Amino acid sequence: MSLFRLIPDRPDVVQDQNRPDEKGTFREWLYITIFQATTTAGKIFDIGLFMLILSNIALLMLESVESLAVKHATLFRILDYFFLVLFSIEYLLRLYCVRSAKRYATSFYGIIDLLAILPSYMEFFYPQWHVFMIVRSFRLLRIFRIFRMVRFLDESRVLMFALIRGFRKIIVFLFFVVLLAIFLGSLMYVVEFQHNPGFHSIPQSIYWAIVTITTVGYGDVAPATALGKVIASFIMILGYSIIAVPTGIMSASVIQEEKRNRGKRCPHCHVGGHGSDALYCRNCGEPLKTD
Amino acid sequence: MSLFRLIPDRPDVVQDQNRPDEKGTFREWLYITIFQATTTAGKIFDIGLFMLILSNIALLMLESVESLAVKHATLFRILDYFFLVLFSIEYLLRLYCVRSAKRYATSFYGIIDLLAILPSYMEFFYPQWHVFMIVRSFRLLRIFRIFRMVRFLDESRVLMFALIRGFRKIIVFLFFVVLLAIFLGSLMYVVEFQHNPGFHSIPQSIYWAIVTITTVGYGDVAPATALGKVIASFIMILGYSIIAVPTGIMSASVIQEEKRNRGKRCPHCHVGGHGSDALYCRNCGEPLKTD
Amino acid sequence: MSLFRLIPDRPDVVQDQNRPDEKGTFREWLYITIFQATTTAGKIFDIGLFMLILSNIALLMLESVESLAVKHATLFRILDYFFLVLFSIEYLLRLYCVRSAKRYATSFYGIIDLLAILPSYMEFFYPQWHVFMIVRSFRLLRIFRIFRMVRFLDESRVLMFALIRGFRKIIVFLFFVVLLAIFLGSLMYVVEFQHNPGFHSIPQSIYWAIVTITTVGYGDVAPATALGKVIASFIMILGYSIIAVPTGIMSASVIQEEKRNRGKRCPHCHVGGHGSDALYCRNCGEPLKTD
Amino acid sequence: MSLFRLIPDRPDVVQDQNRPDEKGTFREWLYITIFQATTTAGKIFDIGLFMLILSNIALLMLESVESLAVKHATLFRILDYFFLVLFSIEYLLRLYCVRSAKRYATSFYGIIDLLAILPSYMEFFYPQWHVFMIVRSFRLLRIFRIFRMVRFLDESRVLMFALIRGFRKIIVFLFFVVLLAIFLGSLMYVVEFQHNPGFHSIPQSIYWAIVTITTVGYGDVAPATALGKVIASFIMILGYSIIAVPTGIMSASVIQEEKRNRGKRCPHCHVGGHGSDALYCRNCGEPLKTD
């Protein structure tokens, strides 16, 4: 409960300001159903939209497989039109039910919803665009809608809260990693570039350094000289060790976050951190109220 | 002890309901020996079965090595029959000693035990099936029996308990990772598909994104364009950082789990899990003795 | 505040001893602006220098891409001179405003600042040196200046503090990892060297062992024999497990570091870092106010 | 101090029982110097031996590089003899100064010390053995002596203690990982073996599964079919997630270990966990004794 207050759910607040004034009308009912998940109809709408977006993304994937695209061209075309019509209706309904259509249309999710349908209409009028997968891949942006729905799960709230707490520290850490990669990548370039075509430029060497520090290790570029291998070994061991840093930060974040959620406070001595099944205060022995 | 109560060991409870009524008979003795590990005979049976399953799996592995399969064909055939007879006897004994044979036969382990022997009989009658390794690999399912035995170790109980606690959060985390992989994989497809045969379709690009985010990095697919390498570097650093999230969750789980196990027990109500600085029992309010 | 005292910021102390005696002069103002970030002018100077160093490094990277180097040769030459002049002026100003020019010139950052410009002058007089990227890459050393600026962020202070605390333990851990890599690498050499050209010498095998233990896994060298694969599997599982060790160390460090920062402060002696359940100051014994 | 009691340093105890009876003789002085590191002479001996073992291992590595071995054959031969003589003298001295030479000779370190020199003598008498690197690599076993010396560092004691605490849980975890690798490897074999020569047998597929679960990812074997890639993606995400388990275990171990070392107890209220710089009890305000 209190977490709702701790995470200021800004996008919602913005959209709630967009709720139509008249109470009890169809338009308000539509607004609650489409933009909120508090009523049964709203939950059904959210789950249905979730399924449709996932199906549409699955369709997009299958269309990109050339053998399938050639074989089932007509089926794919029909399904494309089907989703286009559905998402267009959804977009129009959203525009209709909000208080200010302009405010919705210029919001983050409004733009994403538009971008997911607009390019398909352009394809309709300029068929030669059809070859550009790029146009169609705008639909993928709707994945953000899913991210947003999932955010309401309890678990993702704790996770996100831990992420927000640790975020700044992790950004600083990543900045150090990138500086390190620049430095070590350039060093490897100096050592290897005359002997190894894989290290043909500094950006390429930095790419290799990132591949190595993060322990991904594709192997498309690998050191060839003895000195290069020594430096590479050092970089690997470094990457292997410093992965401990974000992990430590995140562990501390999650532990603290859980502590905060867990502890009831004693009404007498105000000692907190009691387990969720504690009945008496561990400090003064007075009973704890259960709520 | 109390952990036995905390983890409701359902499969056992189900099978204990399947214990024959008559006490002190051979059938009951057989039931205790085969299904439980409380008596010496039961422990010997469990360890023997453990060895036999492992040997059978080892045999299955060696049979799959073609050079060995050709060389020792007769030996493998004899050993196959030997294990088939043994496991058939075991299955019949299990059917015999339970109160309701049907209940066992339709339980999870009953089906696994059957699947481990049935296909071998079919091979016997339809020798042409022999070529299908798939049929024989059903035996591998018996590995679940080993998983189940191992579960009784104290260490695996703590582990499993920590896993159960962190499970939902990790599932939510993995869902985010998969969504990220879909998004970033599609992005890479758009960037690379015209220059790099490795990114020939979106599913393939998502496969590559998962290989990269998880820091596995086979290198069978690697970015070729400059922009692709920049995005790949970003994905690697992302994967390197977000591995901290499940780790943090799990660390918090294990630390809390250990705290619970470690705590002093109340001399009155025998409830444990008090913090190291608790003075009074959190369950009954009586003072805890310090030792 | 107290952290400033805990981390003895040696380079600063050294340079503050280098502050010119006369107060209120241009020379002192210059010193404060260039060497410190306490005034507005100082902050602008720091951010400007930060940008220039990053631009110079970006330039260095682009120059290393041969196609670009050939195409924009004149532009690169002009930009090279531009940065050379700027950094030379900066170096001279630094020499001018400190109390003892010699002390600055022989300090760590003084040498780095000189190395970043000196080789470019040599290139000027001996143009045939130009081919050596190595000479120009000395400029990269200025990245240390950026490291030093970033250090003043709050987040990087906590990080660095956790690193310092865990440093010795991680060094011991890495020493064990290197000994393990030597041992396992030599073992693999003995097993593989007659069958696999990838394991042609012990140093090469140790390189492979480090690639494997750190889970980088380039795949440029991979075991070929059955026994080699068994040993490799063991090394991988080992590496996968022992990554937990630095992570655990770092988690403990960060958690403790955060605890220290979080604690209430004593209203009497202003000592912080009390546990969340402390009632009395751990330094002077006075009761802590609860808020 | 108390840690000495907590870790029963068995090898030492055994060897201390091996201390010669006579006090103040040269033989006892030799024993203390060679087997213990309490006196200055003993420390010098330990550090000298450490250097010699490392040099000998470095020599072994360089000898394995064929180009060097051919070029400096005579130098390598002389250095080999030099180390052989030194280590032989050391072995004889060890035999001489212990109370029971037999007990030393049959101890773990006694056997290692013998194995490090014996094969070189055999090479001397049977020169054709010289080709076998295997014989010479026995010297590497002396690396265990270094491990043992390093054990006396404070940091490695905390590390080792955390390792011992977490050891059983990690073993159980690794057993699960190996069972998983067997199961998933066999599954991949069934899916891929008809389409992909990389999955030619079950052991090979299990090797691939271990490479994938541990996120090493050599790329020497990679899935080729669509279903194989889906399963591989699942295995990667699994491996990426379950690495959190040993990490969590180890984090909990290290944190608990540090807590144990850190906390002074209050002599009045027996509350522990005080920071190392606490002067007064945080629970009752009474002064803590500093020791």
PDB file of N, CA and C in Angstrom, chain C residues 9-80:
ATOM      1  N   ASP C   9      42.665  12.055   0.688  1.00  0.00           N
ATOM      2  CA  ASP C   9      42.696  12.387  -0.736  1.00  0.00           C
ATOM      3  C   ASP C   9      44.093  12.899  -1.092  1.00  0.00           C
ATOM      4  N   ARG C  10      45.059  12.036  -1.023  1.00  0.00           N
ATOM      5  CA  ARG C  10      46.449  12.430  -1.128  1.00  0.00           C
ATOM      6  C   ARG C  10      46.821  13.371  -2.280  1.00  0.00           C
ATOM      7  N   PRO C  11      46.445  13.055  -3.537  1.00  0.00           N
ATOM      8  CA  PRO C  11      46.890  13.954  -4.613  1.00  0.00           C
ATOM      9  C   PRO C  11      46.500  15.397  -4.331  1.00  0.00           C
ATOM     10  N   ASP C  12      45.288  15.593  -3.793  1.00  0.00           N
ATOM     11  CA  ASP C  12      44.837  16.937  -3.490  1.00  0.00           C
ATOM     12  C   ASP C  12      45.683  17.587  -2.416  1.00  0.00           C
ATOM     13  N   VAL C  13      45.928  16.843  -1.356  1.00  0.00           N
ATOM     14  CA  VAL C  13      46.710  17.381  -0.252  1.00  0.00           C
ATOM     15  C   VAL C  13      48.067  17.845  -0.768  1.00  0.00           C
ATOM     16  N   VAL C  14      48.674  16.975  -1.576  1.00  0.00           N
ATOM     17  CA  VAL C  14      49.974  17.326  -2.146  1.00  0.00           C
ATOM     18  C   VAL C  14      49.880  18.628  -2.924  1.00  0.00           C
ATOM     19  N   GLN C  15      48.812  18.737  -3.747  1.00  0.00           N
ATOM     20  CA  GLN C  15      48.729  19.919  -4.585  1.00  0.00           C
ATOM     21  C   GLN C  15      48.302  21.153  -3.795  1.00  0.00           C
ATOM     22  N   ASP C  16      47.555  20.905  -2.695  1.00  0.00           N
ATOM     23  CA  ASP C  16      47.193  22.065  -1.896  1.00  0.00           C
ATOM     24  C   ASP C  16      48.422  22.640  -1.191  1.00  0.00           C
ATOM     25  N   GLN C  17      49.353  21.791  -0.880  1.00  0.00           N
ATOM     26  CA  GLN C  17      50.625  22.275  -0.356  1.00  0.00           C
ATOM     27  C   GLN C  17      51.347  23.090  -1.410  1.00  0.00           C
ATOM     28  N   ASN C  18      50.901  22.881  -2.660  1.00  0.00           N
ATOM     29  CA  ASN C  18      51.528  23.566  -3.786  1.00  0.00           C
ATOM     30  C   ASN C  18      50.832  24.887  -4.113  1.00  0.00           C
ATOM     31  N   ARG C  19      49.872  25.272  -3.276  1.00  0.00           N
ATOM     32  CA  ARG C  19      49.124  26.506  -3.508  1.00  0.00           C
ATOM     33  C   ARG C  19      50.036  27.717  -3.287  1.00  0.00           C
ATOM     34  N   PRO C  20      49.991  28.705  -4.184  1.00  0.00           N
ATOM     35  CA  PRO C  20      50.887  29.861  -4.008  1.00  0.00           C
ATOM     36  C   PRO C  20      50.558  30.620  -2.721  1.00  0.00           C
ATOM     37  N   ASP C  21      51.594  31.246  -2.121  1.00  0.00           N
ATOM     38  CA  ASP C  21      51.426  31.918  -0.823  1.00  0.00           C
ATOM     39  C   ASP C  21      50.533  33.152  -0.906  1.00  0.00           C
ATOM     40  N   GLU C  22      50.814  34.027  -1.841  1.00  0.00           N
ATOM     41  CA  GLU C  22      50.092  35.300  -1.915  1.00  0.00           C
ATOM     42  C   GLU C  22      48.584  35.046  -2.079  1.00  0.00           C
ATOM     43  N   LYS C  23      47.785  35.750  -1.284  1.00  0.00           N
ATOM     44  CA  LYS C  23      46.321  35.602  -1.328  1.00  0.00           C
ATOM     45  C   LYS C  23      45.732  36.668  -2.243  1.00  0.00           C
ATOM     46  N   GLY C  24      44.616  36.351  -2.916  1.00  0.00           N
ATOM     47  CA  GLY C  24      43.854  37.349  -3.677  1.00  0.00           C
ATOM     48  C   GLY C  24      44.467  37.763  -4.999  1.00  0.00           C
ATOM     49  N   THR C  25      45.611  37.183  -5.363  1.00  0.00           N
ATOM     50  CA  THR C  25      46.216  37.546  -6.651  1.00  0.00           C
ATOM     51  C   THR C  25      45.590  36.747  -7.784  1.00  0.00           C
ATOM     52  N   PHE C  26      45.904  37.120  -9.027  1.00  0.00           N
ATOM     53  CA  PHE C  26      45.438  36.377 -10.194  1.00  0.00           C
ATOM     54  C   PHE C  26      45.989  34.960 -10.169  1.00  0.00           C
ATOM     55  N   ARG C  27      47.263  34.859  -9.715  1.00  0.00           N
ATOM     56  CA  ARG C  27      47.897  33.549  -9.713  1.00  0.00           C
ATOM     57  C   ARG C  27      47.167  32.582  -8.777  1.00  0.00           C
ATOM     58  N   GLU C  28      46.735  33.095  -7.608  1.00  0.00           N
ATOM     59  CA  GLU C  28      45.999  32.221  -6.686  1.00  0.00           C
ATOM     60  C   GLU C  28      44.633  31.877  -7.267  1.00  0.00           C
ATOM     61  N   TRP C  29      43.971  32.865  -7.884  1.00  0.00           N
ATOM     62  CA  TRP C  29      42.667  32.616  -8.502  1.00  0.00           C
ATOM     63  C   TRP C  29      42.788  31.522  -9.573  1.00  0.00           C
ATOM     64  N   LEU C  30      43.870  31.611 -10.361  1.00  0.00           N
ATOM     65  CA  LEU C  30      44.130  30.633 -11.403  1.00  0.00           C
ATOM     66  C   LEU C  30      44.318  29.242 -10.788  1.00  0.00           C
ATOM     67  N   TYR C  31      45.068  29.188  -9.699  1.00  0.00           N
ATOM     68  CA  TYR C  31      45.329  27.916  -9.026  1.00  0.00           C
ATOM     69  C   TYR C  31      44.023  27.261  -8.589  1.00  0.00           C
ATOM     70  N   ILE C  32      43.175  28.106  -7.935  1.00  0.00           N
ATOM     71  CA  ILE C  32      41.896  27.578  -7.439  1.00  0.00           C
ATOM     72  C   ILE C  32      41.029  27.102  -8.591  1.00  0.00           C
ATOM     73  N   THR C  33      41.023  27.873  -9.681  1.00  0.00           N
ATOM     74  CA  THR C  33      40.200  27.522 -10.847  1.00  0.00           C
ATOM     75  C   THR C  33      40.667  26.219 -11.489  1.00  0.00           C
ATOM     76  N   ILE C  34      41.986  26.097 -11.654  1.00  0.00           N
ATOM     77  CA  ILE C  34      42.513  24.948 -12.402  1.00  0.00           C
ATOM     78  C   ILE C  34      42.560  23.696 -11.539  1.00  0.00           C
ATOM     79  N   PHE C  35      43.010  23.836 -10.298  1.00  0.00           N
ATOM     80  CA  PHE C  35      43.273  22.639  -9.498  1.00  0.00           C
ATOM     81  C   PHE C  35      42.111  22.224  -8.607  1.00  0.00           C
ATOM     82  N   GLN C  36      41.178  23.144  -8.356  1.00  0.00           N
ATOM     83  CA  GLN C  36      40.078  22.785  -7.476  1.00  0.00           C
ATOM     84  C   GLN C  36      38.747  22.975  -8.182  1.00  0.00           C
ATOM     85  N   ALA C  37      37.694  22.417  -7.619  1.00  0.00           N
ATOM     86  CA  ALA C  37      36.369  22.541  -8.241  1.00  0.00           C
ATOM     87  C   ALA C  37      35.405  23.171  -7.247  1.00  0.00           C
ATOM     88  N   THR C  38      35.924  24.053  -6.397  1.00  0.00           N
ATOM     89  CA  THR C  38      35.071  24.644  -5.356  1.00  0.00           C
ATOM     90  C   THR C  38      34.361  25.913  -5.831  1.00  0.00           C
ATOM     91  N   THR C  39      34.973  26.656  -6.766  1.00  0.00           N
ATOM     92  CA  THR C  39      34.332  27.874  -7.270  1.00  0.00           C
ATOM     93  C   THR C  39      33.593  27.586  -8.573  1.00  0.00           C
ATOM     94  N   THR C  40      32.742  28.523  -8.999  1.00  0.00           N
ATOM     95  CA  THR C  40      32.019  28.348 -10.264  1.00  0.00           C
ATOM     96  C   THR C  40      33.005  28.269 -11.425  1.00  0.00           C
ATOM     97  N   ALA C  41      33.985  29.166 -11.436  1.00  0.00           N
ATOM     98  CA  ALA C  41      34.984  29.161 -12.515  1.00  0.00           C
ATOM     99  C   ALA C  41      35.710  27.818 -12.546  1.00  0.00           C
ATOM    100  N   GLY C  42      36.009  27.298 -11.372  1.00  0.00           N
ATOM    101  CA  GLY C  42      36.701  26.006 -11.280  1.00  0.00           C
ATOM    102  C   GLY C  42      35.867  24.886 -11.856  1.00  0.00           C
ATOM    103  N   LYS C  43      34.544  24.942 -11.562  1.00  0.00           N
ATOM    104  CA  LYS C  43      33.673  23.885 -12.086  1.00  0.00           C
ATOM    105  C   LYS C  43      33.577  23.974 -13.603  1.00  0.00           C
ATOM    106  N   ILE C  44      33.462  25.215 -14.124  1.00  0.00           N
ATOM    107  CA  ILE C  44      33.397  25.401 -15.585  1.00  0.00           C
ATOM    108  C   ILE C  44      34.677  24.883 -16.225  1.00  0.00           C
ATOM    109  N   PHE C  45      35.825  25.234 -15.622  1.00  0.00           N
ATOM    110  CA  PHE C  45      37.104  24.764 -16.154  1.00  0.00           C
ATOM    111  C   PHE C  45      37.146  23.245 -16.187  1.00  0.00           C
ATOM    112  N   ASP C  46      36.727  22.603 -15.077  1.00  0.00           N
ATOM    113  CA  ASP C  46      36.753  21.139 -15.001  1.00  0.00           C
ATOM    114  C   ASP C  46      35.885  20.492 -16.066  1.00  0.00           C
ATOM    115  N   ILE C  47      34.650  21.030 -16.219  1.00  0.00           N
ATOM    116  CA  ILE C  47      33.739  20.447 -17.207  1.00  0.00           C
ATOM    117  C   ILE C  47      34.280  20.674 -18.615  1.00  0.00           C
ATOM    118  N   GLY C  48      34.823  21.879 -18.863  1.00  0.00           N
ATOM    119  CA  GLY C  48      35.409  22.165 -20.174  1.00  0.00           C
ATOM    120  C   GLY C  48      36.558  21.229 -20.495  1.00  0.00           C
ATOM    121  N   LEU C  49      37.445  21.049 -19.522  1.00  0.00           N
ATOM    122  CA  LEU C  49      38.591  20.162 -19.719  1.00  0.00           C
ATOM    123  C   LEU C  49      38.120  18.729 -19.987  1.00  0.00           C
ATOM    124  N   PHE C  50      37.116  18.298 -19.209  1.00  0.00           N
ATOM    125  CA  PHE C  50      36.488  16.985 -19.377  1.00  0.00           C
ATOM    126  C   PHE C  50      36.038  16.792 -20.827  1.00  0.00           C
ATOM    127  N   MET C  51      35.311  17.798 -21.367  1.00  0.00           N
ATOM    128  CA  MET C  51      34.831  17.743 -22.748  1.00  0.00           C
ATOM    129  C   MET C  51      35.996  17.665 -23.722  1.00  0.00           C
ATOM    130  N   LEU C  52      37.014  18.519 -23.510  1.00  0.00           N
ATOM    131  CA  LEU C  52      38.154  18.560 -24.433  1.00  0.00           C
ATOM    132  C   LEU C  52      38.893  17.228 -24.446  1.00  0.00           C
ATOM    133  N   ILE C  53      39.096  16.654 -23.260  1.00  0.00           N
ATOM    134  CA  ILE C  53      39.800  15.364 -23.209  1.00  0.00           C
ATOM    135  C   ILE C  53      38.998  14.302 -23.947  1.00  0.00           C
ATOM    136  N   LEU C  54      37.670  14.265 -23.683  1.00  0.00           N
ATOM    137  CA  LEU C  54      36.823  13.277 -24.380  1.00  0.00           C
ATOM    138  C   LEU C  54      36.863  13.493 -25.883  1.00  0.00           C
ATOM    139  N   SER C  55      36.789  14.765 -26.342  1.00  0.00           N
ATOM    140  CA  SER C  55      36.836  15.045 -27.783  1.00  0.00           C
ATOM    141  C   SER C  55      38.161  14.584 -28.372  1.00  0.00           C
ATOM    142  N   ASN C  56      39.235  14.871 -27.637  1.00  0.00           N
ATOM    143  CA  ASN C  56      40.558  14.490 -28.111  1.00  0.00           C
ATOM    144  C   ASN C  56      40.665  12.978 -28.236  1.00  0.00           C
ATOM    145  N   ILE C  57      40.104  12.253 -27.253  1.00  0.00           N
ATOM    146  CA  ILE C  57      40.126  10.787 -27.311  1.00  0.00           C
ATOM    147  C   ILE C  57      39.283  10.302 -28.478  1.00  0.00           C
ATOM    148  N   ALA C  58      38.106  10.931 -28.684  1.00  0.00           N
ATOM    149  CA  ALA C  58      37.254  10.566 -29.828  1.00  0.00           C
ATOM    150  C   ALA C  58      38.010  10.782 -31.141  1.00  0.00           C
ATOM    151  N   LEU C  59      38.727  11.924 -31.221  1.00  0.00           N
ATOM    152  CA  LEU C  59      39.527  12.222 -32.414  1.00  0.00           C
ATOM    153  C   LEU C  59      40.566  11.130 -32.650  1.00  0.00           C
ATOM    154  N   LEU C  60      41.254  10.769 -31.571  1.00  0.00           N
ATOM    155  CA  LEU C  60      42.283   9.727 -31.651  1.00  0.00           C
ATOM    156  C   LEU C  60      41.697   8.430 -32.201  1.00  0.00           C
ATOM    157  N   MET C  61      40.476   8.097 -31.735  1.00  0.00           N
ATOM    158  CA  MET C  61      39.808   6.874 -32.202  1.00  0.00           C
ATOM    159  C   MET C  61      39.525   6.953 -33.688  1.00  0.00           C
ATOM    160  N   LEU C  62      38.954   8.081 -34.132  1.00  0.00           N
ATOM    161  CA  LEU C  62      38.587   8.200 -35.537  1.00  0.00           C
ATOM    162  C   LEU C  62      39.818   8.179 -36.431  1.00  0.00           C
ATOM    163  N   GLU C  63      40.903   8.801 -35.952  1.00  0.00           N
ATOM    164  CA  GLU C  63      42.147   8.781 -36.731  1.00  0.00           C
ATOM    165  C   GLU C  63      42.663   7.369 -36.972  1.00  0.00           C
ATOM    166  N   SER C  64      42.319   6.456 -36.031  1.00  0.00           N
ATOM    167  CA  SER C  64      42.816   5.087 -36.153  1.00  0.00           C
ATOM    168  C   SER C  64      42.043   4.284 -37.197  1.00  0.00           C
ATOM    169  N   VAL C  65      40.854   4.790 -37.607  1.00  0.00           N
ATOM    170  CA  VAL C  65      40.094   4.123 -38.667  1.00  0.00           C
ATOM    171  C   VAL C  65      40.694   4.568 -40.006  1.00  0.00           C
ATOM    172  N   GLU C  66      41.329   3.631 -40.724  1.00  0.00           N
ATOM    173  CA  GLU C  66      42.149   4.005 -41.862  1.00  0.00           C
ATOM    174  C   GLU C  66      41.373   4.738 -42.946  1.00  0.00           C
ATOM    175  N   SER C  67      40.167   4.244 -43.246  1.00  0.00           N
ATOM    176  CA  SER C  67      39.389   4.883 -44.325  1.00  0.00           C
ATOM    177  C   SER C  67      39.136   6.354 -44.012  1.00  0.00           C
ATOM    178  N   LEU C  68      38.806   6.658 -42.745  1.00  0.00           N
ATOM    179  CA  LEU C  68      38.585   8.045 -42.359  1.00  0.00           C
ATOM    180  C   LEU C  68      39.893   8.835 -42.383  1.00  0.00           C
ATOM    181  N   ALA C  69      40.971   8.238 -41.904  1.00  0.00           N
ATOM    182  CA  ALA C  69      42.252   8.925 -41.794  1.00  0.00           C
ATOM    183  C   ALA C  69      42.713   9.411 -43.166  1.00  0.00           C
ATOM    184  N   VAL C  70      42.487   8.586 -44.199  1.00  0.00           N
ATOM    185  CA  VAL C  70      42.913   8.946 -45.555  1.00  0.00           C
ATOM    186  C   VAL C  70      42.031  10.068 -46.109  1.00  0.00           C
ATOM    187  N   LYS C  71      40.711   9.924 -45.876  1.00  0.00           N
ATOM    188  CA  LYS C  71      39.733  10.843 -46.452  1.00  0.00           C
ATOM    189  C   LYS C  71      39.855  12.258 -45.882  1.00  0.00           C
ATOM    190  N   HIS C  72      39.939  12.342 -44.559  1.00  0.00           N
ATOM    191  CA  HIS C  72      39.914  13.649 -43.905  1.00  0.00           C
ATOM    192  C   HIS C  72      41.281  14.021 -43.339  1.00  0.00           C
ATOM    193  N   ALA C  73      42.350  13.693 -44.022  1.00  0.00           N
ATOM    194  CA  ALA C  73      43.702  13.879 -43.492  1.00  0.00           C
ATOM    195  C   ALA C  73      43.937  15.309 -43.021  1.00  0.00           C
ATOM    196  N   THR C  74      43.543  16.298 -43.834  1.00  0.00           N
ATOM    197  CA  THR C  74      43.795  17.709 -43.494  1.00  0.00           C
ATOM    198  C   THR C  74      43.023  18.109 -42.240  1.00  0.00           C
ATOM    199  N   LEU C  75      41.733  17.765 -42.206  1.00  0.00           N
ATOM    200  CA  LEU C  75      40.908  18.093 -41.049  1.00  0.00           C
ATOM    201  C   LEU C  75      41.526  17.532 -39.766  1.00  0.00           C
ATOM    202  N   PHE C  76      41.931  16.286 -39.824  1.00  0.00           N
ATOM    203  CA  PHE C  76      42.514  15.651 -38.641  1.00  0.00           C
ATOM    204  C   PHE C  76      43.785  16.387 -38.210  1.00  0.00           C
ATOM    205  N   ARG C  77      44.609  16.774 -39.210  1.00  0.00           N
ATOM    206  CA  ARG C  77      45.855  17.474 -38.915  1.00  0.00           C
ATOM    207  C   ARG C  77      45.560  18.792 -38.189  1.00  0.00           C
ATOM    208  N   ILE C  78      44.559  19.541 -38.708  1.00  0.00           N
ATOM    209  CA  ILE C  78      44.218  20.827 -38.089  1.00  0.00           C
ATOM    210  C   ILE C  78      43.732  20.624 -36.652  1.00  0.00           C
ATOM    211  N   LEU C  79      42.826  19.641 -36.462  1.00  0.00           N
ATOM    212  CA  LEU C  79      42.296  19.378 -35.129  1.00  0.00           C
ATOM    213  C   LEU C  79      43.415  18.948 -34.173  1.00  0.00           C
ATOM    214  N   ASP C  80      44.338  18.150 -34.688  1.00  0.00           N
ATOM    215  CA  ASP C  80      45.487  17.728 -33.870  1.00  0.00           C
ATOM    216  C   ASP C  80      46.243  18.950 -33.351  1.00  0.00           C
TER     217      ASP C  80
END
